[in-house]
mmCIF file of C-alpha atoms in Angstrom:
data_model
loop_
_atom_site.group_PDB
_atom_site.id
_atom_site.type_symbol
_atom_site.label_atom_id
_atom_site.label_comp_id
_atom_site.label_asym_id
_atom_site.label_seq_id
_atom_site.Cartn_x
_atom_site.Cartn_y
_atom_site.Cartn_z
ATOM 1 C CA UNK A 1 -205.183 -40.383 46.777
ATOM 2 C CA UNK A 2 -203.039 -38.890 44.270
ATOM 3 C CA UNK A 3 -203.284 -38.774 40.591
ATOM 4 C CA UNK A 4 -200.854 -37.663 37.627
ATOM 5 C CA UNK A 5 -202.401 -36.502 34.421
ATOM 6 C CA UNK A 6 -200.235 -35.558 31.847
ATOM 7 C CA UNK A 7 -203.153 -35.699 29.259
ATOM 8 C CA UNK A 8 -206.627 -33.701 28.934
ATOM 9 C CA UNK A 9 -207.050 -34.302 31.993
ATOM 10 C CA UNK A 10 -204.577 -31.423 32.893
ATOM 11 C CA UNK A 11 -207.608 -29.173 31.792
ATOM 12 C CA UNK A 12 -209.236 -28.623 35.599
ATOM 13 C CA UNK A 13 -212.701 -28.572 34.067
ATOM 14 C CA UNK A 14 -212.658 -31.289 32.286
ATOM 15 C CA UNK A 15 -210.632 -33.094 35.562
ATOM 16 C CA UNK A 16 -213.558 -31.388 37.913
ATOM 17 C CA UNK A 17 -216.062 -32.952 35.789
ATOM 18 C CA UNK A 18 -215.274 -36.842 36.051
ATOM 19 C CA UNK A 19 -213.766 -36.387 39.801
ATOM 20 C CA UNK A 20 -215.122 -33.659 41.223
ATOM 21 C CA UNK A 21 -213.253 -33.694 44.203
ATOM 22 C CA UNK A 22 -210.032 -33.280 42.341
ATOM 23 C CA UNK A 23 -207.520 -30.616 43.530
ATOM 24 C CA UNK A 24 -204.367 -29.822 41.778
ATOM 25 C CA UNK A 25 -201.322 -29.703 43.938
ATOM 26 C CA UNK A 26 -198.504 -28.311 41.468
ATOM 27 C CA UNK A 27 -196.438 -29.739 38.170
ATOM 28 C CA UNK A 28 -195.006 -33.246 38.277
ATOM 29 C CA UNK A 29 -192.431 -35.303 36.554
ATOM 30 C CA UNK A 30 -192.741 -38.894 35.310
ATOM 31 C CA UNK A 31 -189.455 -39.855 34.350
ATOM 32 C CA UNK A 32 -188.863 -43.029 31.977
ATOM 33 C CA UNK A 33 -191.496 -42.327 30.174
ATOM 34 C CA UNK A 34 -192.766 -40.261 26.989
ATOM 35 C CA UNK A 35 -195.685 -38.979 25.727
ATOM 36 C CA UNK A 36 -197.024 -40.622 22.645
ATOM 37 C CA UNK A 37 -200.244 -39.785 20.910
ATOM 38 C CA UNK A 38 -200.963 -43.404 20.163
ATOM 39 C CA UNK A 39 -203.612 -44.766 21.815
ATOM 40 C CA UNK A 40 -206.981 -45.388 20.174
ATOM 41 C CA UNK A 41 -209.903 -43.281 21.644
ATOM 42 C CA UNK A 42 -213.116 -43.669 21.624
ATOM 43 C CA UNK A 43 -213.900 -41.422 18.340
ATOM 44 C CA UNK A 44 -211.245 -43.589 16.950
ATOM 45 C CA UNK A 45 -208.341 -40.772 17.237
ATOM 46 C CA UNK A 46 -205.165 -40.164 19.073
ATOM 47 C CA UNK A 47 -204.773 -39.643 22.595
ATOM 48 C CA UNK A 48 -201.651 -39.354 25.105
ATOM 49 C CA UNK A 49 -199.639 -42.345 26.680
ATOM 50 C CA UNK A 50 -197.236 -42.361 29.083
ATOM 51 C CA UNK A 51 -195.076 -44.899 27.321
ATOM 52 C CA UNK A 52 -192.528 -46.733 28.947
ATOM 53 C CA UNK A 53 -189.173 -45.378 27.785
ATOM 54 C CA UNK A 54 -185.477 -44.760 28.260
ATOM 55 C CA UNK A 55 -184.015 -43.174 31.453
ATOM 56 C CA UNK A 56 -183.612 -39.959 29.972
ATOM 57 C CA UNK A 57 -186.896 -39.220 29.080
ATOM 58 C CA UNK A 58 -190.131 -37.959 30.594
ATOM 59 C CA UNK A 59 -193.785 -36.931 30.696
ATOM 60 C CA UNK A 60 -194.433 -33.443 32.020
ATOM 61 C CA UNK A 61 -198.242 -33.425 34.042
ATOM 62 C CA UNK A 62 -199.586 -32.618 37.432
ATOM 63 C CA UNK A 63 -200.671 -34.646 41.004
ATOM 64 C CA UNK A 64 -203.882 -34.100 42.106
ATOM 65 C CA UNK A 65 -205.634 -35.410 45.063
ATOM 66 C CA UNK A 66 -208.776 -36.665 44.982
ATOM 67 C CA UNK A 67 -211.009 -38.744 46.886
ATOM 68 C CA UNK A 68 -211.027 -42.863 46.345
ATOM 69 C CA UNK A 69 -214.397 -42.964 44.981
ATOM 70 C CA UNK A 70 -213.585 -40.352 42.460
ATOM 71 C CA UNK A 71 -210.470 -42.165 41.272
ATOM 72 C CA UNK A 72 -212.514 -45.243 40.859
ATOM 73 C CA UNK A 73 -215.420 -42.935 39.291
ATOM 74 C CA UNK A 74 -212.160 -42.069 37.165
ATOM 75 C CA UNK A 75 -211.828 -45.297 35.761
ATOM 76 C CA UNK A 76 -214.718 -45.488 33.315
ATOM 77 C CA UNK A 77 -213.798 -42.376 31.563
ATOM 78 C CA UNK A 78 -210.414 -44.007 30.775
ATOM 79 C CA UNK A 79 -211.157 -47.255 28.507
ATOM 80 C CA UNK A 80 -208.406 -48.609 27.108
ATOM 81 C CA UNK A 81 -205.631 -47.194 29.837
ATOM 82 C CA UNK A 82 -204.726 -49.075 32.786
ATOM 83 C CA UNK A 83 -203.886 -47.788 36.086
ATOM 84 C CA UNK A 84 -200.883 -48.448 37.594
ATOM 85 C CA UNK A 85 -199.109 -46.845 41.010
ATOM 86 C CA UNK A 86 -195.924 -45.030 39.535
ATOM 87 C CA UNK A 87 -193.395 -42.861 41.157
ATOM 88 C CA UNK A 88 -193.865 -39.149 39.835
ATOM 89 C CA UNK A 89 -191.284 -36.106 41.102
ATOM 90 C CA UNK A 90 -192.272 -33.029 42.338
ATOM 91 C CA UNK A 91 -189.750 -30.885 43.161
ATOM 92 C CA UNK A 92 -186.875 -33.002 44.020
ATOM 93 C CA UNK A 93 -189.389 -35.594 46.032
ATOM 94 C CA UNK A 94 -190.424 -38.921 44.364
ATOM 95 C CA UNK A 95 -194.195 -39.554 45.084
ATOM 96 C CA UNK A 96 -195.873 -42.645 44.329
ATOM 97 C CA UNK A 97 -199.409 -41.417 41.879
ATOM 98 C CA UNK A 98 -201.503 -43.782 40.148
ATOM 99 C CA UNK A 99 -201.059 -43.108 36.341
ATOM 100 C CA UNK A 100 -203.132 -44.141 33.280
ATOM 101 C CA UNK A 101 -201.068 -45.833 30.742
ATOM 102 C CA UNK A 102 -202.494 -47.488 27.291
ATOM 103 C CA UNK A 103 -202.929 -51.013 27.307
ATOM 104 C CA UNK A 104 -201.102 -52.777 24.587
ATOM 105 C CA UNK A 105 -204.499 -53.258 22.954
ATOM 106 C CA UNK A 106 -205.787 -49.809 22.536
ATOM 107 C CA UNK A 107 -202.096 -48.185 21.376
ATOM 108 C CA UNK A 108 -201.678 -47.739 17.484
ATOM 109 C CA UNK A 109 -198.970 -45.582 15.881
ATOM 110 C CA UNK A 110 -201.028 -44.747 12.793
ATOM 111 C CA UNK A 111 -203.538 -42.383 14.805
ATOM 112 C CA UNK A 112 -203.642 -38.379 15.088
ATOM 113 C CA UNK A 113 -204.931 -36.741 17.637
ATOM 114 C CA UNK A 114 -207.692 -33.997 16.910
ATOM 115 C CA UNK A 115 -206.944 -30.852 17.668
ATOM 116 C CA UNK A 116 -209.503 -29.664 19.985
ATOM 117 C CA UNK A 117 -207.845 -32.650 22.301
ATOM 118 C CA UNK A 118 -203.996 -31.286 21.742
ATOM 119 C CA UNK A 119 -205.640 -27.954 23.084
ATOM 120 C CA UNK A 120 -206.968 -29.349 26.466
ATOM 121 C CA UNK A 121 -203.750 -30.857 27.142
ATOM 122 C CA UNK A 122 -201.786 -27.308 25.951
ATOM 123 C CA UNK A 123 -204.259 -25.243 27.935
ATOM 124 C CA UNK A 124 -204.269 -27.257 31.032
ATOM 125 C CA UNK A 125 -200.332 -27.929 30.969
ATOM 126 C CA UNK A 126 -199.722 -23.974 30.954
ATOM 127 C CA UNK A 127 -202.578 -23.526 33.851
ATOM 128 C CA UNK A 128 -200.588 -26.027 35.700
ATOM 129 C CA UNK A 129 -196.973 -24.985 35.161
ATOM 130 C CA UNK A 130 -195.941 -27.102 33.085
ATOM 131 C CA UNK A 131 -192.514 -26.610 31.621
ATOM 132 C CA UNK A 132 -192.551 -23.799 28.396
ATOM 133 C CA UNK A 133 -190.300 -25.572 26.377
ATOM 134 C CA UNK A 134 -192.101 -29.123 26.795
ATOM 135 C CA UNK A 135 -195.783 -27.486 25.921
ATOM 136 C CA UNK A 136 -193.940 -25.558 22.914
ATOM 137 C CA UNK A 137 -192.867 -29.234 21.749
ATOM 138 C CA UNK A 138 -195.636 -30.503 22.021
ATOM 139 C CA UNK A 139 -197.734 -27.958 19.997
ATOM 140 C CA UNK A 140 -195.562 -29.105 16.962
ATOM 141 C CA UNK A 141 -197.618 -32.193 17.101
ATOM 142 C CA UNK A 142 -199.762 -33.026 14.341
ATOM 143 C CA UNK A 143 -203.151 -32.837 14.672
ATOM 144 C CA UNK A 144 -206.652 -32.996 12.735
ATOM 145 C CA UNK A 145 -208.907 -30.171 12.101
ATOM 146 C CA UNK A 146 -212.302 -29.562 13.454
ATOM 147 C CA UNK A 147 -214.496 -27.861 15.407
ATOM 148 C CA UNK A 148 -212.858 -25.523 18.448
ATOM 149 C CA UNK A 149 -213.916 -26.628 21.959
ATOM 150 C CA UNK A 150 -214.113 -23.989 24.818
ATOM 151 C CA UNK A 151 -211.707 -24.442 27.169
ATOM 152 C CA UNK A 152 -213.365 -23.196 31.020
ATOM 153 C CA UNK A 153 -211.007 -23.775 33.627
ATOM 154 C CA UNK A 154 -208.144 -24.856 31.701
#
């Protein structure tokens, strides 16, 4: 089965560690979409939605394939998100992925991500080729302080 994260997911350890039979095949492309650091974790902070949007835009991530069990194993580490099957490009070939989008529920535009969370996301998007300019964009997000997290496999 294949999978797009375009969140902290994109950091292969952490990935590994809720699927473990997860293997990245290369950088994708959701387009109609944007990321949004507006849904409502767990902690009670920020993290990324694919959010439905205009034509022109996009959310950067990567496919990986993974085993059915894993995908459903998947599931409980993503409250709050739904899965849907979406078409995702990579290359020039649409793909259909499932994706994890925010239910209406969970999403509120008053939350900040921490930064430990924006790191996964910036470390894992570089390991998996994401696009410079996107990750450099997205580093200009704000963000709240606190304790580092090390990032293995990222």
């Amino acid at each position: 089965m294949l999978y797009f994260a375009y969140g902290s997911n994109l950091c292969e350890s952490r990935l590994v560690s809720r699927a473990p039979s997860a293997r990245f095949l290369g950088p994708a492309r959701l387009d109609a979409h944007e990321l949004r650091f507006h849904k409502r974790g767990r902690d009670g902070t920020a993290k990324a939605d694919a959010w439905q949007a205009t034509d022109e835009s996009h959310v950067w991530g990567a496919v990986a394939e993974l085993a059915e069990a894993d995908l459903l194993r998947l599931d409980s580490f993503e409250p709050g998100y739904a899965r849907s099957l979406l078409t995702v490009v990579t290359g020039s070939i649409g793909r259909p992925a499932w994706v994890y989008r925010a239910d209406q529920s969970a999403v509120d535009s008053g939350l900040t991500p921490h930064a430990w969370y924006l790191d996964h996301l910036l470390h894992g998007g570089r390991a998996r080729g994401l696009p410079a300019g996107y990750l450099a964009s997205l580093s200009q997000s704000p963000v709240l302080a606190g304790p580092a997290t090390v990032l293995d496999g990222c």
